Amino acid sequence: MDIEQFRKAGYQAVDRICEYYYTLQNRSVIPKVEPGYLKNYIPPCAPEAGEDFQLIADDYQNFILPGLTHWQHPSFFAYFPTACTFEGMIGDLYSSSACNPGFNWSSSPACTELEVTMMDWAAQLLGLSPVFLNSSAIGGGVIQTSASDSALLVVVAARSLYQRNHAEAKLEDLVIYTSTQTHSLGVKAGLVLGLQVRAINVKLEDEFSLRGDTLKAALKEDAKLGKRPFILIATVGTTSSGAIDNLPEIQEVAREHPDLWVHIDAAWAGVALSCPENRGKLYLRETNDFADSFCTNFHKWGLVNFDFSALWVRDRSNLVDALEVTPVFLRSKQDDSGMAIDYRNWHLGLGRRFRSLKLWFVLRSFGAEGFRKHIRRAIELNNLFAGLISESKILSLVTPSSFALSVFRLVPAGVQDDLSLEALNELNRSLFGRLSARQDIMLTQTNLNGIFCIRLVVGAVRTDEQHVRNAYDVVAEEAEGVLQAWHQTTATPSD
Amino acid sequence: MDIEQFRKAGYQAVDRICEYYYTLQNRSVIPKVEPGYLKNYIPPCAPEAGEDFQLIADDYQNFILPGLTHWQHPSFFAYFPTACTFEGMIGDLYSSSACNPGFNWSSSPACTELEVTMMDWAAQLLGLSPVFLNSSAIGGGVIQTSASDSALLVVVAARSLYQRNHAEAKLEDLVIYTSTQTHSLGVKAGLVLGLQVRAINVKLEDEFSLRGDTLKAALKEDAKLGKRPFILIATVGTTSSGAIDNLPEIQEVAREHPDLWVHIDAAWAGVALSCPENRGKLYLRETNDFADSFCTNFHKWGLVNFDFSALWVRDRSNLVDALEVTPVFLRSKQDDSGMAIDYRNWHLGLGRRFRSLKLWFVLRSFGAEGFRKHIRRAIELNNLFAGLISESKILSLVTPSSFALSVFRLVPAGVQDDLSLEALNELNRSLFGRLSARQDIMLTQTNLNGIFCIRLVVGAVRTDEQHVRNAYDVVAEEAEGVLQAWHQTTATPSD
């Protein structure tokens, strides 16, 4: 493809993306395809001769688009939506056009420099302490792929620091602390590194928040066993229910355990810190006071196209000390001078894409006020949904709604006390089965200490009041269907 | 930005990218900026109110472009060039527009399915054995970010497998084997995982290839010490000199060490397997016969925009067994049925971008024959350069030229025997200093067992004969300059 052919194909791609967004809400959220569908349309090996790009572009429309789950659909309420923006797309396009694996300053100065500044913009937007800014020259921020990558990286840094301070420590005795509600990133870090993970129990009555006393008891117990907990992954806004670990209590405990690195995983909820009214509930002060690292994903609720996991550390030397390995062929005079950050020592791989461009485009185009408006709007819409659930006679919230997330289940009025947890779970699995069979809406399930629940998360840019009301109507209608079927099954012949 | 504003900004981005490529060869390869330059143009925090996108797009042109190292410049011969294509850009744009973190089949079926098929296309293009194909349902391929990520992943899989087979093994006794010429990815995997790394010595007289006897001796020695080497990272095309480890000999040794996972890192040279004439030299048969995993980066020489590191394993269950952790909120009926690959268990993080689209666009638009043509052209151009060096009286190759890579140094004719290695190195550091001070060309340095060398790699799509000849002229001219200065310094007063 030459330059003029690119111009033509590029215009067409832009036009087709416009068309995609104009028609998005008429599409089904979930594609009507079965595993293996694509084999019918794509040959098993590459063509020998080159093909016309128009044919290729058409095949994307005909075979790929119909097989995508539309995360940007206004009725996508599953997982955590990725709030992707046109600004982000243009950022990705420019980034791809000047394609380079900017692993250090000299391999592409603008890539490092814009990332340095954008991570400071983002930190200030969220109200993070100046100690986390790159301009502090002590702490600093860096883009990772996902919150799992961010957590894995800080576990590595924390382990390396712990080993430097305790040369006698065996890897077999090290323990990663999480709660039972921590995202799978905790267990996965343990699997990757071959280290033990202890998931500390959290309770429904605490709204699944990790408490100081429970942490303290675990530390005491493990100390007796000769185990060495070296990092706690605390969560601000868990995936299952949006629970927030009790950072003030954890801070008290951590004070007496200076070897325990505390990482705050605020993958989803962290961007809500942009609005001052959320900062108390999200324990910003405590994060600023004592967290060793903090992560939030701008690619979830934060308007930046996947991927953009933002990670900050209080002391950058802990990353570099753990990971620095600079062979001769990667050296340059600027990097050696220490005048520039070498981001290759701030992540696990080597090459990295130019992702800061997306955040720059988004934050300038929306402005801080536009960013906050987007966050507040999602919270309002979720409050609307949570309110409808609360008013319902057959549905109820399992935990208080959390920012843009509601966790609910079917609980038929009047019969709650008569039904076992398992029977209620069965009804709710049935409800979720009905919802999953639909293609016009997408929600996900979860399990909270044995309670089968359904999650709804607002966050896609195009979601509006009508979509949230419709979501409630769909849920209520399917719930009625489940109840009718249940009444028929449980009805005695004499009824 | 609404849909019509995106159309406008998108067209403009396409036009500006066209302009960038029309003018690329008139730009300097290396930007004329000093560390910290961008602070002068970008305020320290995000604007409160949104800005007009035209202003933002102009700032990209004015402040970012001039700070990029132009990896696509025809005179970029540093590191390993990333051969980015327009097809790849359009792939990235479509991918960003339907933005989703496709971590499993149901989160976006087309993402998983196209990756499954594209990795099979790529495997067949390179001549890999059917055992590595996804269609084998035993082995399989997956996209990773960089070769460092690929290597780290297989080290984790190999360690996990070893631990399952040797429950008594302590992490402290495990050893990762590399050669002294292995890319930093080996040492980094050791740092990340807290495991020992043993870099086995390779020699100039073996052209820096790891030999079977050396490996065997190391294994014997470590066995006596109670150490447990569990993986060997062998290289086909090292970064420093393009050396190829002796896979036939390694295969012989590995036969007697079934616990030793052998990973082939062909990050750069692997795509040359697309041309049958290279397969013998690159030991394809041995890779197919016994390698446990194989990696090559299509984002280097393989026409696909960064990032696209292709990794294949002989037994996919080793990845899944090491990494599977599926919480309830990530479960779905399709994934549970085992009918689809869950790529979240095939890499270290969770979310993943839709990268297979780029390879699909590239391989269809170029065709297999177009892909091979690109590879052969770079080899021819490098042969041209290596030929000019060989004919020179003051420059000489340090190792035989390897595919698209030449490693050379300044060796003044007639004085070679009189000069110590250190004195020659000093001359070459001076030559590299002069070359690095220029902005019209970019090369990188390396060190081969104490010999300071300069590397030139062909691979950028727009590099042509004139650019290679010019590169030689520039090197020769600067080398003459170094010699003149040296003669002046060493001239006796009576001269």
Coordinates of C-alpha atoms in Angstrom, one line a residue, chain B residues 16-448:
Chain B
R16 CA -0.9 14.5 8.1
I17 CA 0.4 10.9 8.3
C18 CA 0.6 11.0 4.5
E19 CA 2.5 14.2 4.7
Y20 CA 4.8 12.7 7.4
Y21 CA 5.7 9.8 5.1
Y22 CA 6.2 12.1 2.0
T23 CA 8.7 14.2 4.0
L24 CA 10.2 11.5 6.2
Q25 CA 13.5 11.3 4.4
N26 CA 14.0 15.0 4.6
R27 CA 13.8 14.9 8.4
S28 CA 16.7 14.1 10.7
V29 CA 16.5 10.5 12.0
I30 CA 17.4 11.6 15.5
P31 CA 15.6 14.6 17.0
K32 CA 17.4 17.7 17.9
V33 CA 16.2 17.9 21.5
E34 CA 17.7 17.7 24.9
P35 CA 16.3 15.9 27.9
G36 CA 13.5 17.9 29.4
Y37 CA 12.7 19.8 26.1
L38 CA 8.9 19.1 26.3
K39 CA 8.5 20.9 29.6
N40 CA 8.8 24.1 27.7
Y41 CA 5.8 23.4 25.6
I42 CA 3.4 21.5 27.8
P43 CA 1.9 23.0 31.0
P44 CA 2.4 21.0 34.3
C45 CA -1.2 20.1 34.6
A46 CA -4.3 19.4 32.5
P47 CA -6.5 22.3 31.4
E48 CA -9.7 22.9 33.4
A49 CA -11.8 23.5 30.3
G50 CA -11.8 21.5 27.1
E51 CA -9.8 22.8 24.2
D52 CA -10.4 22.7 20.5
F53 CA -9.1 19.6 18.9
Q54 CA -7.4 21.5 16.1
L55 CA -5.1 23.2 18.6
I56 CA -4.3 19.8 20.1
A57 CA -3.6 18.2 16.7
D58 CA -1.3 21.2 15.8
D59 CA 0.6 20.8 19.1
Y60 CA 1.3 17.2 18.1
Q61 CA 2.9 18.4 14.9
N62 CA 4.7 21.2 16.5
F63 CA 6.0 19.7 19.8
I64 CA 5.8 15.9 19.6
L65 CA 6.9 15.0 16.0
P66 CA 10.1 17.0 16.4
G67 CA 10.9 15.0 19.5
L68 CA 10.4 11.6 18.0
T69 CA 13.2 9.3 16.9
H70 CA 12.1 8.3 13.4
W71 CA 12.3 4.6 13.4
Q72 CA 10.7 4.5 9.9
H73 CA 13.3 6.8 8.4
P74 CA 15.2 5.1 5.6
S75 CA 18.5 5.9 7.4
F76 CA 17.5 4.3 10.7
F77 CA 19.9 1.4 11.1
A78 CA 19.9 1.2 14.9
Y79 CA 18.7 -1.5 17.3
F80 CA 16.4 -3.6 15.1
P81 CA 14.2 -1.4 12.9
T82 CA 10.4 -1.8 13.3
A83 CA 9.1 -2.2 9.8
C84 CA 5.8 -0.5 10.2
T85 CA 3.2 -0.4 7.4
F86 CA 0.1 1.5 6.5
E87 CA -1.8 -1.8 6.7
G88 CA -0.7 -2.1 10.3
M89 CA -1.9 1.5 11.1
I90 CA -5.3 0.8 9.7
G91 CA -5.4 -2.4 11.8
D92 CA -4.6 -0.4 14.9
L93 CA -7.2 2.2 14.1
Y94 CA -10.0 -0.3 13.7
S95 CA -8.8 -2.1 16.8
S96 CA -8.9 1.1 18.8
S97 CA -12.3 2.0 17.4
A98 CA -13.9 -1.2 18.7
C99 CA -11.9 -0.9 21.8
N100 CA -12.2 -3.9 24.2
P101 CA -9.9 -5.8 26.4
G102 CA -10.7 -9.2 24.8
F103 CA -9.3 -11.4 27.6
N104 CA -11.5 -14.4 26.8
W105 CA -13.8 -15.6 24.1
S106 CA -17.1 -14.2 25.3
S107 CA -15.6 -10.8 26.1
S108 CA -15.2 -10.4 22.3
P109 CA -15.3 -13.6 20.2
A110 CA -13.7 -12.2 17.0
C111 CA -10.6 -11.1 19.0
T112 CA -9.9 -14.6 20.2
E113 CA -10.8 -16.3 16.9
L114 CA -8.8 -14.1 14.6
E115 CA -5.7 -14.4 16.9
V116 CA -6.1 -18.2 16.9
T117 CA -6.2 -18.2 13.1
M118 CA -3.5 -15.5 12.5
M119 CA -1.0 -17.3 14.7
D120 CA -1.6 -20.4 12.5
W121 CA -1.1 -18.3 9.4
A122 CA 2.1 -16.9 10.8
A123 CA 3.4 -20.4 11.9
Q124 CA 2.8 -21.8 8.4
L125 CA 4.5 -18.8 6.8
L126 CA 7.6 -19.5 8.9
G127 CA 7.5 -23.3 8.2
L128 CA 6.8 -24.2 11.8
S129 CA 5.7 -27.8 12.5
P130 CA 1.9 -28.4 12.7
V131 CA 2.4 -29.3 16.3
F132 CA 2.8 -25.6 17.1
L133 CA -0.5 -24.6 15.4
N134 CA -3.6 -23.7 17.4
S135 CA -5.4 -26.2 15.1
S136 CA -3.4 -29.0 16.7
A137 CA -5.3 -28.3 19.9
I138 CA -2.2 -29.3 21.8
G139 CA 0.4 -26.7 20.9
G140 CA -0.5 -23.2 20.0
G141 CA 0.4 -19.6 19.3
V142 CA -0.3 -16.3 21.1
I143 CA 0.6 -12.6 20.7
Q144 CA 2.7 -11.0 23.4
T145 CA 4.0 -7.5 23.7
S146 CA 7.7 -8.0 23.3
A147 CA 10.2 -10.9 23.2
S148 CA 11.0 -10.1 26.8
D149 CA 7.4 -10.7 27.7
S150 CA 7.4 -13.9 25.7
A151 CA 10.6 -15.2 27.4
L152 CA 9.3 -14.3 30.9
L153 CA 6.1 -16.1 30.2
V154 CA 7.8 -19.4 29.1
V155 CA 10.2 -19.2 32.0
V156 CA 7.1 -19.1 34.3
A157 CA 5.5 -22.0 32.5
A158 CA 8.8 -24.0 32.6
R159 CA 9.3 -23.3 36.3
S160 CA 5.8 -24.3 37.1
L161 CA 6.1 -27.5 35.1
Y162 CA 9.4 -28.3 36.8
Q163 CA 7.9 -27.7 40.2
R164 CA 5.0 -30.0 39.5
N165 CA 7.5 -32.7 38.5
H166 CA 9.9 -32.0 41.4
A167 CA 7.9 -31.0 44.4
E168 CA 11.0 -31.0 46.5
A169 CA 12.8 -28.4 44.4
K170 CA 13.5 -25.1 46.1
L171 CA 13.2 -21.9 44.1
E172 CA 16.6 -21.0 45.4
D173 CA 18.1 -23.9 43.4
L174 CA 16.5 -23.3 40.1
V175 CA 18.6 -21.8 37.3
I176 CA 17.7 -20.2 34.0
Y177 CA 20.3 -20.9 31.4
T178 CA 21.3 -18.3 28.7
S179 CA 24.5 -17.6 26.8
T180 CA 26.6 -14.6 27.4
Q181 CA 25.2 -13.3 24.1
T182 CA 21.5 -13.8 25.1
H183 CA 19.4 -10.6 25.0
S184 CA 18.8 -8.8 28.4
L185 CA 15.5 -10.6 28.5
G186 CA 17.2 -13.6 30.2
V187 CA 18.7 -11.6 33.0
K188 CA 15.5 -9.7 33.3
A189 CA 13.4 -12.8 33.7
G190 CA 15.8 -13.8 36.5
L191 CA 15.3 -10.5 38.2
V192 CA 11.6 -10.5 37.9
L193 CA 11.2 -14.1 39.2
G194 CA 14.0 -13.9 41.7
L195 CA 15.8 -16.9 40.1
Q196 CA 19.4 -17.5 39.3
V197 CA 20.6 -17.0 35.8
R198 CA 23.7 -18.6 34.4
A199 CA 25.1 -17.1 31.3
I200 CA 27.1 -19.8 29.5
N201 CA 30.2 -18.5 27.7
V202 CA 30.3 -18.3 24.0
K203 CA 33.4 -17.6 21.9
L204 CA 34.5 -15.4 19.0
E205 CA 35.9 -18.5 17.2
D206 CA 32.5 -20.1 17.3
E207 CA 31.0 -16.9 16.0
F208 CA 29.3 -16.5 19.4
S209 CA 27.2 -19.6 19.0
L210 CA 26.4 -21.7 22.1
R211 CA 27.9 -25.1 21.6
G212 CA 26.7 -28.5 22.9
D213 CA 29.8 -29.3 24.8
T214 CA 29.8 -26.0 26.7
L215 CA 26.2 -26.6 27.6
K216 CA 26.9 -30.2 28.7
A217 CA 29.7 -29.1 30.9
A218 CA 27.6 -26.5 32.6
L219 CA 24.8 -29.0 33.2
K220 CA 27.3 -31.4 34.7
E221 CA 28.8 -28.8 36.9
D222 CA 25.5 -27.5 38.2
A223 CA 24.2 -31.0 38.9
K224 CA 27.2 -31.6 41.2
L225 CA 26.3 -28.4 43.0
G226 CA 22.7 -29.5 43.5
K227 CA 21.4 -26.7 41.2
R228 CA 18.5 -27.3 38.9
P229 CA 18.7 -25.7 35.5
F230 CA 15.1 -25.9 34.2
I231 CA 15.1 -23.8 31.0
L232 CA 17.6 -22.8 28.4
I233 CA 16.9 -19.7 26.4
A234 CA 18.7 -20.4 23.1
T235 CA 19.0 -17.6 20.5
V236 CA 18.6 -17.7 16.8
G237 CA 20.0 -14.4 15.7
T238 CA 21.4 -12.6 18.7
T239 CA 21.0 -8.9 19.2
S240 CA 24.7 -8.1 19.2
S241 CA 25.8 -10.0 16.2
G242 CA 23.1 -12.2 14.8
A243 CA 24.7 -15.3 16.2
I244 CA 22.8 -18.6 16.0
D245 CA 23.2 -21.1 18.9
N246 CA 24.0 -24.6 17.7
L247 CA 20.6 -26.2 17.9
P248 CA 21.7 -29.6 16.5
E249 CA 24.3 -29.9 19.3
I250 CA 21.9 -28.5 21.9
Q251 CA 19.2 -31.0 20.8
E252 CA 21.7 -33.8 21.5
V253 CA 22.3 -32.5 25.0
A254 CA 18.7 -31.8 25.7
R255 CA 17.8 -35.4 24.8
E256 CA 19.5 -36.5 28.0
H257 CA 17.9 -33.7 30.0
P258 CA 14.1 -34.0 29.5
D259 CA 13.5 -31.6 32.4
L260 CA 15.3 -28.8 30.5
W261 CA 12.7 -26.6 28.6
V262 CA 14.3 -25.2 25.5
H263 CA 13.0 -21.8 24.4
I264 CA 14.1 -20.4 21.1
D265 CA 14.4 -16.6 21.0
A266 CA 14.4 -15.7 17.4
A267 CA 13.0 -12.2 18.2
W268 CA 14.6 -10.6 15.2
A269 CA 15.8 -13.3 12.8
G270 CA 12.8 -15.6 13.1
V271 CA 10.8 -13.9 10.4
A272 CA 13.5 -14.8 7.9
L273 CA 12.2 -18.3 8.2
S274 CA 9.5 -17.2 5.8
C275 CA 12.1 -17.7 3.0
P276 CA 12.9 -21.4 2.5
E277 CA 16.6 -20.6 1.7
N278 CA 17.2 -19.4 5.3
R279 CA 15.6 -22.4 7.1
G280 CA 18.7 -24.5 7.2
K281 CA 21.0 -21.8 8.6
L282 CA 18.2 -20.9 11.1
Y283 CA 17.8 -24.5 12.2
L284 CA 14.1 -24.7 11.5
R285 CA 14.2 -28.5 11.5
E286 CA 15.7 -28.7 15.0
T287 CA 13.2 -26.1 16.3
N288 CA 10.4 -28.2 14.9
D289 CA 11.9 -31.3 16.3
F290 CA 12.6 -30.4 19.9
A291 CA 12.0 -26.8 20.9
D292 CA 9.4 -26.3 23.7
S293 CA 8.7 -22.8 22.6
F294 CA 9.7 -20.4 19.9
C295 CA 9.3 -16.6 19.6
T296 CA 9.8 -14.1 16.9
N297 CA 8.7 -10.4 16.7
F298 CA 6.7 -9.5 13.7
H299 CA 7.0 -5.9 14.9
K300 CA 10.7 -5.9 14.1
W301 CA 11.4 -7.0 10.6
G302 CA 8.0 -8.5 10.0
L303 CA 6.0 -5.5 8.7
V304 CA 3.6 -5.4 11.6
N305 CA 3.5 -2.2 13.7
F306 CA 4.8 -2.5 17.2
D307 CA 3.6 -4.5 19.2
F308 CA 3.4 -8.0 17.9
S309 CA 5.6 -10.6 19.5
A310 CA 4.6 -14.1 18.3
L311 CA 5.0 -16.9 20.7
W312 CA 4.4 -20.6 20.1
V313 CA 4.5 -23.5 22.6
R314 CA 4.6 -27.2 21.9
D315 CA 2.1 -27.9 24.7
R316 CA -0.4 -25.2 25.6
S317 CA -1.4 -27.0 28.8
N318 CA 1.9 -25.9 30.3
L319 CA 0.8 -22.2 30.0
V320 CA -2.7 -22.9 31.3
D321 CA -1.6 -25.1 34.2
A322 CA 0.8 -22.4 35.3
L323 CA -1.5 -19.4 35.0
E324 CA -5.2 -20.4 35.2
V325 CA -7.2 -18.6 37.7
T326 CA -10.7 -18.0 36.7
P327 CA -12.9 -16.1 39.1
V328 CA -16.7 -16.2 38.8
F329 CA -17.0 -12.8 37.2
L330 CA -14.8 -13.9 34.3
R331 CA -16.7 -17.2 33.7
S332 CA -19.0 -17.8 30.7
K333 CA -20.7 -20.8 29.2
Q334 CA -18.5 -20.8 26.1
D335 CA -15.3 -20.6 28.0
D336 CA -16.3 -23.2 30.5
S337 CA -17.1 -25.6 27.7
G338 CA -13.5 -25.7 26.6
M339 CA -14.6 -24.9 23.0
A340 CA -12.6 -21.7 22.8
I341 CA -9.0 -20.7 23.8
D342 CA -9.0 -18.4 26.8
Y343 CA -6.0 -16.2 26.0
R344 CA -6.1 -14.7 29.5
N345 CA -4.4 -17.9 30.6
W346 CA -1.7 -17.6 27.9
H347 CA -0.1 -14.4 29.2
L348 CA 0.8 -12.7 32.4
G349 CA -1.7 -9.9 32.6
L350 CA -5.5 -10.1 31.9
G351 CA -6.8 -7.6 29.3
R352 CA -5.3 -7.7 25.8
R353 CA -5.7 -5.6 22.7
F354 CA -7.0 -6.8 19.3
R355 CA -3.6 -7.1 17.7
S356 CA -4.2 -10.0 15.3
L357 CA -6.0 -7.5 13.0
K358 CA -2.7 -5.9 12.0
L359 CA -1.2 -9.2 10.9
W360 CA -4.3 -10.1 9.0
F361 CA -4.2 -6.9 7.1
V362 CA -0.5 -7.1 6.4
L363 CA -0.4 -10.8 5.3
R364 CA -3.4 -10.3 3.0
S365 CA -2.2 -7.1 1.5
F366 CA 1.4 -8.2 1.0
G367 CA 0.6 -11.8 0.4
A368 CA 3.2 -14.4 1.5
E369 CA 5.3 -13.6 -1.6
G370 CA 5.3 -9.8 -0.7
F371 CA 6.4 -10.7 2.8
R372 CA 9.3 -12.8 1.6
K373 CA 10.3 -10.1 -0.9
H374 CA 10.6 -7.6 1.9
I375 CA 12.8 -10.0 3.9
R376 CA 15.0 -10.8 0.9
R377 CA 15.4 -7.1 0.0
A378 CA 16.8 -6.3 3.4
I379 CA 19.2 -9.2 3.2
E380 CA 20.4 -8.0 -0.2
L381 CA 20.9 -4.5 1.1
N382 CA 22.8 -5.6 4.1
N383 CA 25.0 -7.8 1.9
L384 CA 25.7 -4.7 -0.1
F385 CA 26.8 -2.9 3.0
A386 CA 28.8 -5.8 4.3
G387 CA 30.5 -6.0 0.9
L388 CA 31.5 -2.4 1.0
I389 CA 32.9 -2.8 4.5
S390 CA 34.9 -5.9 3.4
E391 CA 36.4 -3.9 0.5
S392 CA 37.4 -1.1 2.8
K393 CA 41.0 -0.7 4.0
I394 CA 40.1 0.9 7.3
L395 CA 36.8 -0.9 8.2
S396 CA 36.2 -4.6 8.8
L397 CA 33.5 -6.9 9.8
V398 CA 33.9 -8.4 13.3
T399 CA 31.7 -11.4 12.6
P400 CA 30.3 -12.6 9.3
S401 CA 27.3 -10.5 8.4
S402 CA 24.0 -12.1 9.5
F403 CA 20.9 -11.7 7.3
A404 CA 20.2 -7.9 7.7
L405 CA 22.8 -7.2 10.3
S406 CA 26.4 -6.2 10.0
V407 CA 28.8 -5.8 12.9
F408 CA 32.0 -3.9 12.1
R409 CA 34.7 -1.7 13.4
L410 CA 37.5 0.6 12.4
V411 CA 40.8 -1.3 11.9
P412 CA 43.4 0.8 10.1
A413 CA 45.2 -1.3 7.6
G414 CA 48.8 -2.1 8.5
V415 CA 48.6 -1.0 12.1
Q416 CA 46.3 -3.7 13.4
D417 CA 49.1 -5.8 14.9
D418 CA 50.6 -2.8 16.6
L419 CA 47.5 -1.7 18.4
S420 CA 46.2 -3.1 21.6
L421 CA 42.6 -4.1 21.8
E422 CA 42.0 -1.2 24.1
A423 CA 43.6 1.3 21.7
L424 CA 41.4 -0.1 18.9
N425 CA 38.3 0.1 21.1
E426 CA 39.2 3.7 21.9
L427 CA 39.3 4.5 18.2
N428 CA 36.0 2.8 17.6
R429 CA 34.4 4.6 20.6
S430 CA 35.5 7.8 18.9
L431 CA 34.0 6.7 15.6
F432 CA 30.7 5.8 17.3
G433 CA 30.8 9.1 19.1
R434 CA 31.1 10.9 15.8
L435 CA 28.3 8.9 14.2
S436 CA 26.0 9.5 17.3
A437 CA 26.6 13.2 17.1
R438 CA 25.0 13.2 13.6
Q439 CA 21.3 13.5 13.2
D440 CA 21.0 12.2 9.6
I441 CA 21.7 8.5 10.4
M442 CA 21.3 6.2 13.4
L443 CA 23.3 3.1 14.3
T444 CA 24.0 1.4 17.6
Q445 CA 27.0 0.1 19.4
T446 CA 27.7 -3.2 21.0
N447 CA 30.5 -5.1 22.7
L448 CA 31.5 -8.6 21.7

